[in-house]
Amino acid sequence: MIRIGRTTAAVLVALLVHASLAAQTRIQLRKNGFSPSQDVQLGRQAAADVRRQLPMLNDRPTEALVEQIGRRLVAAVPARFAQPAFRYSFDVVNLREINAFALPGGPMFLHRGMLQAARTDDEVAGVMAHELSHVILRHGTLQAAKAQKFQLGAVAGQILGAIVGGQKGAMIAQGSQIGLSTYFLKYSREYEREADLLGAQLMARAGYDPRQMANMFRTIEQQGGNSGPEFLSDHPNPGNRYDAIVREARSLSIAGTAGTGPTFDSVRLRLARMPPAPTTQQVARAQQRYPLAAPAR
Ligand SMILES: [Zn+2]
């Protein structure tokens, strides 16, 4: 019979607790044929398209809150994923759908509908941490590299078609070259799984509750009707999404409380008092009637 003293038992328990905390999933950077500075360049071009084609909210208190959450998350990126060349930015688009997207090298865009659907800033942080994970894992250019005809010089401004998504998006994109942006925004289930898990880890490191990411995905799933969840067609459920995030959350300890509470509530109230945001389709239709000038490159 093995006898262990009380102290030894306590040490063993401490080791076990430590082991369970340390059991977070280790996500690896994949080999990418693009250089980080190409990520930055491509993302910057696509972001210029976004800012030209989509209505930006330009509301200072809202932008300040989103910026605050974004900076906290970026500061929580582990050193092994740090990309000194990347330039992170966080903008709010005045669109109704619950959606968000991020481009290679750092530009991130949140729909106003996402902010209005979220109940806490932890939920907003959940979506942002997921998007940020795609950026730091460089999924956009990895995805683009899978597209055969891709050439670096051939970036076309098809961002709107990509955001509207599906058949409607293809109609908007019709007649012009299919843009690289499409590849930046649609991820495989494998990449989704990585972004969920790394996103949960970033949240905990930044002081947000990772389970709120799972809650936000539930809210997105429940969104129905015409403004259907394009987010989910770009970010397909890798399977058992909710449970997988909650399981990962159990292995993480949350570093403090980053949620702003009253600040978040006041921003939500502000947004609720504004005239309703247009849908992406309304914006797309208006642009088909009054096409934008071709981008100068
Ligand atoms: Zn995703």
Short mmCIF file of C-alpha atoms and ligand atoms in Angstrom, two decimals:
data_model
loop_
_atom_site.label_atom_id
_atom_site.label_comp_id
_atom_site.label_asym_id
_atom_site.label_seq_id
_atom_site.Cartn_x
_atom_site.Cartn_y
_atom_site.Cartn_z
CA MET A 1 0.00 0.00 0.00
CA ILE A 2 1.28 3.42 -0.88
CA ARG A 3 1.12 5.90 1.94
CA ILE A 4 1.44 9.55 1.28
CA GLY A 5 1.66 12.25 3.86
CA ARG A 6 -0.72 15.17 4.10
CA THR A 7 1.81 17.60 2.61
CA THR A 8 2.48 15.30 -0.33
CA ALA A 9 -1.25 14.98 -0.93
CA ALA A 10 -1.63 18.75 -0.90
CA VAL A 11 1.21 19.10 -3.39
CA LEU A 12 -0.38 16.46 -5.62
CA VAL A 13 -3.73 18.25 -5.52
CA ALA A 14 -2.00 21.55 -6.35
CA LEU A 15 -0.21 19.87 -9.26
CA LEU A 16 -3.44 18.40 -10.56
CA VAL A 17 -5.24 21.75 -10.34
CA HIS A 18 -2.33 23.36 -12.11
CA ALA A 19 -2.36 20.64 -14.79
CA SER A 20 -6.06 21.14 -15.46
CA LEU A 21 -5.53 24.90 -15.75
CA ALA A 22 -2.59 24.36 -18.07
CA ALA A 23 -4.56 22.03 -20.33
CA GLN A 24 -5.63 24.75 -22.73
CA THR A 25 -5.44 23.78 -26.38
CA ARG A 26 -2.17 24.73 -28.02
CA ILE A 27 -2.88 26.39 -31.35
CA GLN A 28 -0.07 26.45 -33.91
CA LEU A 29 0.69 28.99 -36.60
CA ARG A 30 0.43 27.35 -40.02
CA LYS A 31 2.91 27.68 -42.83
CA ASN A 32 1.82 30.58 -45.00
CA GLY A 33 3.17 31.39 -48.49
CA PHE A 34 2.46 35.08 -47.96
CA SER A 35 4.70 37.30 -45.89
CA PRO A 36 3.22 39.19 -42.92
CA SER A 37 3.78 42.45 -44.80
CA GLN A 38 1.70 41.08 -47.69
CA ASP A 39 -1.08 40.43 -45.18
CA VAL A 40 -0.84 44.07 -44.17
CA GLN A 41 -0.83 45.32 -47.76
CA LEU A 42 -3.78 43.17 -48.87
CA GLY A 43 -5.79 43.97 -45.78
CA ARG A 44 -5.17 47.67 -46.19
CA GLN A 45 -6.46 47.62 -49.78
CA ALA A 46 -9.53 45.63 -48.81
CA ALA A 47 -10.17 47.95 -45.85
CA ALA A 48 -10.09 50.94 -48.20
CA ASP A 49 -12.79 49.17 -50.27
CA VAL A 50 -14.85 48.58 -47.15
CA ARG A 51 -14.63 52.20 -46.06
CA ARG A 52 -15.64 53.34 -49.55
CA GLN A 53 -18.50 50.87 -50.02
CA LEU A 54 -20.06 50.49 -46.60
CA PRO A 55 -21.64 53.15 -44.42
CA MET A 56 -19.36 53.77 -41.46
CA LEU A 57 -21.06 54.72 -38.21
CA ASN A 58 -18.53 57.38 -37.14
CA ASP A 59 -19.94 57.73 -33.64
CA ARG A 60 -17.21 58.62 -31.22
CA PRO A 61 -18.43 56.99 -27.96
CA THR A 62 -19.25 53.76 -29.81
CA GLU A 63 -15.89 53.70 -31.58
CA ALA A 64 -14.12 54.44 -28.29
CA LEU A 65 -15.71 51.43 -26.61
CA VAL A 66 -14.91 49.09 -29.49
CA GLU A 67 -11.38 50.45 -29.64
CA GLN A 68 -10.95 49.87 -25.90
CA ILE A 69 -12.06 46.24 -26.16
CA GLY A 70 -9.91 45.71 -29.26
CA ARG A 71 -6.77 47.15 -27.68
CA ARG A 72 -7.21 45.02 -24.57
CA LEU A 73 -7.46 41.90 -26.72
CA VAL A 74 -4.45 42.84 -28.85
CA ALA A 75 -2.42 43.45 -25.68
CA ALA A 76 -3.33 39.91 -24.62
CA VAL A 77 -1.92 38.25 -27.76
CA PRO A 78 0.79 35.79 -26.67
CA ALA A 79 4.32 36.70 -27.76
CA ARG A 80 4.62 33.68 -30.06
CA PHE A 81 1.79 35.09 -32.23
CA ALA A 82 2.96 38.71 -32.19
CA GLN A 83 3.22 40.31 -35.66
CA PRO A 84 5.05 43.62 -35.35
CA ALA A 85 4.06 44.61 -38.90
CA PHE A 86 0.32 44.26 -38.23
CA ARG A 87 -1.76 47.40 -37.72
CA TYR A 88 -4.96 46.80 -35.82
CA SER A 89 -7.96 49.04 -36.30
CA PHE A 90 -11.54 48.70 -35.09
CA ASP A 91 -14.41 50.33 -36.95
CA VAL A 92 -18.17 50.17 -36.63
CA VAL A 93 -20.23 49.83 -39.79
CA ASN A 94 -23.77 51.19 -39.74
CA LEU A 95 -25.45 47.96 -40.87
CA ARG A 96 -28.29 46.10 -39.26
CA GLU A 97 -27.17 42.46 -39.45
CA ILE A 98 -25.37 40.77 -36.60
CA ASN A 99 -22.04 40.48 -38.32
CA ALA A 100 -18.36 41.29 -38.01
CA PHE A 101 -15.30 40.66 -40.11
CA ALA A 102 -11.57 41.21 -40.01
CA LEU A 103 -9.05 41.56 -42.82
CA PRO A 104 -5.47 40.32 -43.05
CA GLY A 105 -2.93 42.40 -41.17
CA GLY A 106 -5.37 43.91 -38.70
CA PRO A 107 -8.40 45.95 -39.88
CA MET A 108 -11.57 44.81 -38.08
CA PHE A 109 -15.15 45.90 -38.75
CA LEU A 110 -18.13 45.34 -36.48
CA HIS A 111 -21.69 45.81 -37.64
CA ARG A 112 -23.84 48.06 -35.50
CA GLY A 113 -26.34 45.18 -35.39
CA MET A 114 -23.75 43.09 -33.57
CA LEU A 115 -23.31 45.73 -30.88
CA GLN A 116 -27.06 46.08 -30.45
CA ALA A 117 -27.55 42.32 -30.15
CA ALA A 118 -24.82 41.88 -27.54
CA ARG A 119 -25.88 42.04 -23.89
CA THR A 120 -22.48 42.74 -22.34
CA ASP A 121 -19.12 43.90 -23.56
CA ASP A 122 -17.85 40.39 -22.88
CA GLU A 123 -20.10 39.22 -25.71
CA VAL A 124 -18.71 41.88 -28.04
CA ALA A 125 -15.22 40.90 -26.91
CA GLY A 126 -16.11 37.30 -27.82
CA VAL A 127 -16.77 38.14 -31.45
CA MET A 128 -13.76 40.45 -31.59
CA ALA A 129 -11.45 37.84 -30.02
CA HIS A 130 -12.65 35.32 -32.61
CA GLU A 131 -11.98 37.78 -35.46
CA LEU A 132 -8.62 38.80 -34.00
CA SER A 133 -7.63 35.14 -33.88
CA HIS A 134 -8.27 34.80 -37.61
CA VAL A 135 -5.98 37.81 -38.12
CA ILE A 136 -3.08 36.64 -35.97
CA LEU A 137 -3.32 33.06 -37.28
CA ARG A 138 -3.31 34.66 -40.77
CA HIS A 139 -6.30 32.61 -41.93
CA GLY A 140 -7.30 35.17 -44.57
CA THR A 141 -4.19 34.75 -46.68
CA LEU A 142 -4.03 31.01 -45.96
CA GLN A 143 -7.54 30.78 -47.36
CA ALA A 144 -6.68 33.03 -50.31
CA ALA A 145 -3.68 30.83 -51.14
CA LYS A 146 -6.08 27.92 -51.65
CA ALA A 147 -7.77 29.83 -54.45
CA GLN A 148 -5.95 28.81 -57.61
CA LYS A 149 -6.14 31.90 -59.75
CA PHE A 150 -5.03 34.21 -57.06
CA GLN A 151 -2.47 36.82 -57.96
CA LEU A 152 -1.20 39.48 -55.67
CA GLY A 153 -1.97 42.30 -58.08
CA ALA A 154 -5.51 41.15 -58.75
CA VAL A 155 -7.30 42.38 -55.67
CA ALA A 156 -10.68 43.64 -56.76
CA GLY A 157 -13.13 45.54 -54.66
CA GLN A 158 -15.72 42.85 -54.18
CA ILE A 159 -16.00 43.29 -50.48
CA LEU A 160 -19.66 44.18 -50.53
CA GLY A 161 -20.58 41.05 -52.47
CA ALA A 162 -18.58 39.02 -50.03
CA ILE A 163 -20.32 40.55 -47.04
CA VAL A 164 -23.81 40.19 -48.47
CA GLY A 165 -22.74 36.62 -49.14
CA GLY A 166 -24.39 33.64 -50.82
CA GLN A 167 -26.29 34.06 -54.06
CA LYS A 168 -27.16 37.66 -53.49
CA GLY A 169 -23.52 38.45 -52.93
CA ALA A 170 -22.57 36.63 -56.10
CA MET A 171 -25.09 38.76 -57.99
CA ILE A 172 -23.51 41.89 -56.66
CA ALA A 173 -20.09 40.59 -57.61
CA GLN A 174 -21.35 39.57 -61.09
CA GLY A 175 -19.69 41.06 -64.13
CA SER A 176 -16.50 41.82 -62.35
CA GLN A 177 -13.61 39.78 -61.18
CA ILE A 178 -14.28 37.76 -58.06
CA GLY A 179 -12.37 39.59 -55.44
CA LEU A 180 -9.84 38.26 -53.10
CA SER A 181 -11.95 39.64 -50.30
CA THR A 182 -14.27 36.66 -50.67
CA TYR A 183 -11.46 34.37 -49.63
CA PHE A 184 -10.50 36.62 -46.76
CA LEU A 185 -13.95 36.37 -45.24
CA LYS A 186 -14.94 32.73 -45.62
CA TYR A 187 -13.20 30.29 -43.38
CA SER A 188 -13.01 26.52 -43.19
CA ARG A 189 -14.33 24.64 -40.18
CA GLU A 190 -10.79 23.85 -39.16
CA TYR A 191 -9.88 27.55 -39.03
CA GLU A 192 -13.12 28.22 -37.17
CA ARG A 193 -12.19 25.76 -34.49
CA GLU A 194 -8.80 27.43 -34.08
CA ALA A 195 -10.32 30.92 -33.93
CA ASP A 196 -12.87 29.78 -31.32
CA LEU A 197 -10.23 28.24 -29.07
CA LEU A 198 -7.55 30.91 -29.44
CA GLY A 199 -10.28 33.54 -29.13
CA ALA A 200 -11.37 32.02 -25.81
CA GLN A 201 -7.76 32.10 -24.63
CA LEU A 202 -7.32 35.75 -25.66
CA MET A 203 -10.52 36.67 -23.84
CA ALA A 204 -9.39 35.08 -20.59
CA ARG A 205 -5.98 36.74 -20.83
CA ALA A 206 -7.65 40.11 -21.43
CA GLY A 207 -10.08 39.75 -18.50
CA TYR A 208 -13.24 38.71 -20.37
CA ASP A 209 -15.30 35.60 -19.70
CA PRO A 210 -14.72 33.23 -22.67
CA ARG A 211 -18.13 31.59 -22.16
CA GLN A 212 -19.67 34.83 -23.39
CA MET A 213 -18.26 34.05 -26.84
CA ALA A 214 -20.31 30.88 -26.83
CA ASN A 215 -23.38 32.86 -25.75
CA MET A 216 -22.89 35.37 -28.54
CA PHE A 217 -22.69 32.57 -31.11
CA ARG A 218 -26.01 31.28 -29.76
CA THR A 219 -27.54 34.71 -30.20
CA ILE A 220 -26.23 34.81 -33.77
CA GLU A 221 -27.64 31.34 -34.49
CA GLN A 222 -31.05 32.37 -33.23
CA GLN A 223 -31.10 35.33 -35.58
CA GLY A 224 -33.53 34.51 -38.34
CA GLY A 225 -35.42 36.10 -41.17
CA ASN A 226 -34.06 38.11 -44.02
CA SER A 227 -31.12 39.48 -42.18
CA GLY A 228 -30.10 35.81 -41.72
CA PRO A 229 -26.83 34.96 -40.13
CA GLU A 230 -24.28 35.64 -42.82
CA PHE A 231 -21.76 35.52 -40.00
CA LEU A 232 -22.34 31.77 -39.80
CA SER A 233 -21.87 31.16 -43.49
CA ASP A 234 -18.51 32.97 -43.27
CA HIS A 235 -17.72 31.38 -39.92
CA PRO A 236 -19.28 27.89 -40.12
CA ASN A 237 -19.88 25.96 -36.93
CA PRO A 238 -16.93 23.58 -36.57
CA GLY A 239 -19.23 21.21 -34.66
CA ASN A 240 -20.32 21.38 -31.01
CA ARG A 241 -19.22 24.99 -31.05
CA TYR A 242 -20.88 26.00 -27.82
CA ASP A 243 -19.65 22.99 -25.85
CA ALA A 244 -16.12 23.21 -27.26
CA ILE A 245 -15.78 26.85 -26.21
CA VAL A 246 -17.22 26.17 -22.75
CA ARG A 247 -14.86 23.21 -22.34
CA GLU A 248 -11.87 25.36 -23.32
CA ALA A 249 -13.08 28.06 -20.92
CA ARG A 250 -12.84 25.55 -18.07
CA SER A 251 -9.10 25.25 -18.64
CA LEU A 252 -8.61 29.02 -18.50
CA SER A 253 -8.39 31.42 -15.61
CA ILE A 254 -9.78 34.87 -16.31
CA ALA A 255 -7.31 37.66 -15.60
CA GLY A 256 -9.50 40.23 -13.80
CA THR A 257 -12.73 41.80 -15.03
CA ALA A 258 -12.49 43.92 -18.12
CA GLY A 259 -16.21 44.47 -18.69
CA THR A 260 -17.19 48.16 -18.56
CA GLY A 261 -20.85 47.64 -17.55
CA PRO A 262 -22.39 51.16 -17.48
CA THR A 263 -20.25 52.40 -20.41
CA PHE A 264 -21.44 49.50 -22.51
CA ASP A 265 -25.06 50.11 -21.48
CA SER A 266 -24.86 53.79 -22.39
CA VAL A 267 -23.44 52.96 -25.83
CA ARG A 268 -26.26 50.48 -26.42
CA LEU A 269 -28.81 53.10 -25.44
CA ARG A 270 -27.18 55.58 -27.82
CA LEU A 271 -27.39 53.09 -30.69
CA ALA A 272 -31.02 52.27 -29.90
CA ARG A 273 -31.92 55.97 -30.15
CA MET A 274 -30.38 56.43 -33.59
CA PRO A 275 -32.43 55.87 -36.75
CA PRO A 276 -32.34 52.13 -37.56
CA ALA A 277 -29.31 50.96 -39.50
CA PRO A 278 -29.90 49.94 -43.14
CA THR A 279 -29.54 46.32 -44.13
CA THR A 280 -26.57 45.29 -46.27
CA GLN A 281 -28.98 44.54 -49.11
CA GLN A 282 -30.44 48.03 -48.99
CA VAL A 283 -26.95 49.47 -49.22
CA ALA A 284 -26.04 47.10 -52.06
CA ARG A 285 -29.18 47.99 -54.02
CA ALA A 286 -28.54 51.70 -53.64
CA GLN A 287 -25.01 51.20 -54.92
CA GLN A 288 -26.18 49.25 -57.95
CA ARG A 289 -28.38 52.19 -58.82
CA TYR A 290 -25.62 54.69 -58.22
CA PRO A 291 -22.38 52.77 -58.80
CA LEU A 292 -19.31 53.98 -57.03
CA ALA A 293 -16.36 55.22 -59.00
CA ALA A 294 -13.78 52.53 -59.69
CA PRO A 295 -11.07 52.56 -57.08
CA ALA A 296 -7.83 54.17 -58.14
CA ARG A 297 -4.88 51.85 -57.57
ZN ZN B 1 -14.47 32.65 -37.81
#
